[in-house]
Amino acid sequence: MNDRPNFMNTDTSADRRAHSMRWLEQLSDEAFWRLAAEVARPRAQPQSPQDSSATHRNLDDHLICQLAHGRCVLPLNLLREVVPPPYHFTSFPSAPAWMAGVCAWRGEIIAVVDMDAYLMNSTTGVPAGRVEARHGILLVIQHNDCTLGLFVATVESTIALNREQMRPLEQVAQHFAHVRSDVVTGAASIQVAPTAGQDQAKRSEAEVLVLDVPRIVNDMVQQIKA
Amino acid sequence: MSEDENPSLDENELTEDDLAVLRAFEAMEDWNVAPGPSAHPTASSSRSDSPAPAASFQQVPNTGDGFNDMLLVFVSEVEEDIARMQRALNQLEQDDHIQLTRFVPIKRAAHKIRGTASAVECPHMSTLGHHIEVIVEQITESVIFPLIGVNALAKAVQALEQMLESLAETGAESAAPLAEFEAACVNMGLDLSDAPSEKLAEMAAPSASTTPQSPLQAATTSSESDLFAGASIPLMRIERQRIERLVYHSERLTELRTPMEIAQAQMTTALQELHAAQARLQQLEPALSNVLTAGKPLQLMNERATSSLIARIFHKAEARNDSSSSRKRRADIPANQGVPLGEWDELNIERYTDKDIMQRSLREAVADVAVATAHVQAAATRLDQALQAYTTQVSTMRSDVHLLRLAPLRMLVPLLRQAITQSLLAQVKRVEFEVAGDATEVDQDILEGLAPVLLQLLHTCLADADLATATTGRDAPETAETAYRIWLDAREFGGTIALEMGFSMPVHGGAIEAVRGAIQNLNGTIALQRNASGGVSFLFSLPRLSGCVRGLLLRVGEEQMLAPHSQVWRVSDSKREQFDMLYHLHDLLGFAAPQAAEARIRPVLVMTQSVSHKLIGVVVDEVIDEVEVVVKPLAAHLRRPGVSGAAIDGRGNVSLLIDVPELISLYAVAQHRVATRRPPLDDASAQYRAPKILVADDSVYQRHSVSQTLMHANYDVTEASDGMDALEKLLENTPDIFLLDIEMPNLNGYDLLNIVSLYPELAGMKIIMLTSRKSEKHRKRAFDLGAYAYLTKPCPLDELLETVQKALQS
């Protein structure tokens, strides 16, 4: 149940179907419909026809998240759930300043990290107690049996990125000043949907941070440990 | 040293050995030791200019009586230790089969000799002590055959005797017996050179060396006591009547399914009706608005109405709109007259105007909604009743299941009695085991967790029979016929089980360190006190049900926390009584203080007095309720002192289960650090007080030698001969510095480090370990438990004094 199944694959073996079903059952309604929309949509065209096979092999699906300081993407294979609001975060003693608290997820108690505060090394602005949709969206990620909640402003669509699309963070430093570079794989340019007030027909290009989620999880766990 | 300088010293209370040591130290008055500071010990840095000697009697100038007295004390102590080892060896020879616990007093005596001999610069004797420890280690780890090991030990004791004799006669130890012993070991195939000496000092886990298998496992090897073999045994003993109750209630629970399904189906139907009526109203609303406001002809909807009656009305109305004759007939009726609604006749529909029809339709729709609402209401009431019955039944079921899990404490008694009977102490002395409250019932999971804890406690406490027989309790005069008493007293209150395991005699140290982790895993606490018999009582507080904790649901700002019942004595308020220490829970948790202080008097949790002799209160914003919750363990990265777990309520909200005494202790230590960082008050105005130091060591020689050194440096020194004595003196007159040995009776050094953290009033005290344990493992363990410094014996005087000064200044 670790990896997201490839829904474009035509292999219909029983094992693969069972794996896909299990994966789908774990998704929230919101994540499920987002995935359905993604599967129904024509796949992103490779940059050039001649390298299409290579590009497909390296494609990793990522979820685009909006933060106060810009956009970031994180790999879908580590995402367990996009939890719909409202939430209830409980303050936790001796926690790092960027930790919003703890919450219950499927009977488990998980730490919730304010991603903005974490990436900027600042203090969380997420209130304790009842947290509404206007405050943000909770993503649950899992890596090496460690489950954490990442709190982001909002989530957008998913995107397939390959290694070639990523650039060192230094090249786009002006977009992400003061962001912790040690937990970021790099940056990438992606086409994003227009925001409210923009021409809805035009998609604009935006720089996104590609987060190194395994490293982030390890780092967070180390820092959360008292 | 005169009595005037140390008025607390009463010579009448001293033993012969103590008096001998005192006389020796009186002779030390003439030593050429650099004088201590005139007023403040921190000014004594000049002392370090000249190398200070270690606390060694061989460094004492041979000035006649003083030297001889010091020698006598040392020789006397070693003689006692040798006699102890010989007794154990004799018992081993008499036994049919080797009992590993017999080696405990040998190892302990050897360890003491090793440390003391090293301190007095008798390296050969110290080495021999070390060899004995290694041999015992190899026997218990089955590296060598026990018989060979016993033979080697006998030779070692013989060599010790020779060395002691030589020392007593000449004042210097002889190396020959050691060399002969080592040669004999080589002949026997023993390898002492690369023995893991550090393994010897497994005081942190005495069972590792003394009991190769866990006490529970050991106990369960006997056929009569296999009740608690841990999770491996799938069987549970359950009373038949309780099973029958469970079956009956579960059947009742099943029967409730049908009415609940009926109620649910009715609810669904009623909701569908309500939705249909609502849809009709929505359809009518715009048409009605048109007719009533603009006078436009009725635009009937194309959609087919769900109600046949409404469909018919619409159909006829449509037909009327297309028929001028109809219009003419309707025109004959006065426009404002209408038709009385009570006389509605569907067969004479042509008599009615559009407004009449609309009004009639609307009223029908409203009536439909009203009926549907009534149905929903009735269905909801039935569902509610069914749910209430269901909830009650589930609650009954839960309570029955809990009953199934309970078992009386008396199931543990045979195990404990067996452990006591097989103990070394019971071989040499009559030991009575008394049990009270053994009918008290506890969750079987708790019982299974408690069994190894109590067995471990007994094994550790009774590991050294000589200790108990050599010293008696303070208030219990010893006679040959007097039996030692061990008792287990259990009581239940409010979902918590309070257990007392008492010993009427001094016990071997290390029990707290050995069992504290296991007790914490059971969500319990451990404390101890000296009992009326002069011995030590271990007090346990445990939840009655596994996974469930009864406690108080508290509000701190916007957060809700849980405090276990066992930690809170009662709830009071700060206006009603005076507290020795009063804390705010938001401070203890590190949360921000409420911005606007509430005017009302806030409740105060009065902490259980067994934790501290002082009245300690914790202010909370509100005590919401008394609850019983299922506690979930936290992930490894979320575990931290002061937070024992968390509970999830019905709305999915998380409440943390806090360990209040631990939070207080952490906070007190942090506060003390902050306080010591502040600049000192005006030195001139500050009244000088000699810093207080408590020296805890079971070796008379070591204790007095260190004390004398410190008193010479103008410190106010108190001594403690064992762990329990030390704890009492700590609480009675808290010192600034606590010099602590590891291996001591009743409570060892690790036990004390563990316990000290439970007393907030001891938070400011610095603990300096002074021990012969040299390994990094022991050093790390001590620092982990909060030690300030770690010194090994023999410790040079200047290093000791320098460490003490640093501790006082930090």
CSV table of C-alpha atoms in Angstrom, one decimal, chain A residues 88-95 99 102-104 107-111 128-129 146-148 221 224-226, chain B residues 558-561 589 591 632-641 643 646-648 652-656 663:
chain,number,residue,atom,x,y,z
A,88,HIS,CA,-9.1,20.0,16.0
A,89,PHE,CA,-5.4,20.5,16.8
A,90,THR,CA,-4.2,20.0,20.4
A,91,SER,CA,-1.2,22.0,21.5
A,92,PHE,CA,1.7,19.8,22.4
A,93,PRO,CA,4.3,20.6,25.2
A,94,SER,CA,7.9,21.0,24.3
A,95,ALA,CA,7.1,21.0,20.6
A,99,MET,CA,4.4,22.5,15.1
A,102,VAL,CA,-1.4,17.0,17.4
A,103,CYS,CA,-4.6,15.5,16.0
A,104,ALA,CA,-6.3,12.2,15.6
A,107,GLY,CA,-7.3,6.3,15.6
A,108,GLU,CA,-3.7,7.4,15.7
A,109,ILE,CA,-2.3,10.5,17.2
A,110,ILE,CA,-0.1,12.4,14.7
A,111,ALA,CA,1.9,15.5,14.9
A,128,ALA,CA,-5.0,25.5,18.4
A,129,GLY,CA,-8.5,24.0,18.9
A,146,CYS,CA,6.2,7.5,10.5
A,147,THR,CA,3.0,9.4,10.0
A,148,LEU,CA,2.8,13.2,10.0
A,221,VAL,CA,10.8,13.6,13.7
A,224,ILE,CA,9.9,16.9,17.5
A,225,LYS,CA,11.7,14.4,19.7
A,226,ALA,CA,12.2,16.0,23.1
B,558,GLU,CA,-8.4,26.4,25.2
B,559,GLU,CA,-6.9,22.9,25.7
B,560,GLN,CA,-8.2,19.9,27.5
B,561,MET,CA,-5.8,17.7,29.5
B,589,LEU,CA,3.2,22.7,30.0
B,591,PHE,CA,1.7,27.1,27.1
B,632,LYS,CA,-3.4,5.5,23.5
B,633,PRO,CA,0.4,5.4,23.5
B,634,LEU,CA,2.2,8.1,21.6
B,635,ALA,CA,4.5,7.6,18.7
B,636,ALA,CA,8.1,7.4,19.7
B,637,HIS,CA,8.9,11.0,18.5
B,638,LEU,CA,6.0,12.4,20.5
B,639,ARG,CA,7.0,10.7,23.8
B,640,ARG,CA,8.4,13.1,26.3
B,641,PRO,CA,8.6,13.5,30.1
B,643,VAL,CA,3.1,13.3,28.8
B,646,ALA,CA,-3.4,10.6,24.8
B,647,ALA,CA,-7.1,9.9,24.5
B,648,ILE,CA,-9.4,10.6,21.6
B,652,GLY,CA,-12.1,13.0,17.4
B,653,ASN,CA,-10.5,15.6,19.7
B,654,VAL,CA,-7.2,14.7,21.3
B,655,SER,CA,-6.7,15.2,25.1
B,656,LEU,CA,-3.2,14.6,26.4
B,663,LEU,CA,5.9,18.1,34.8
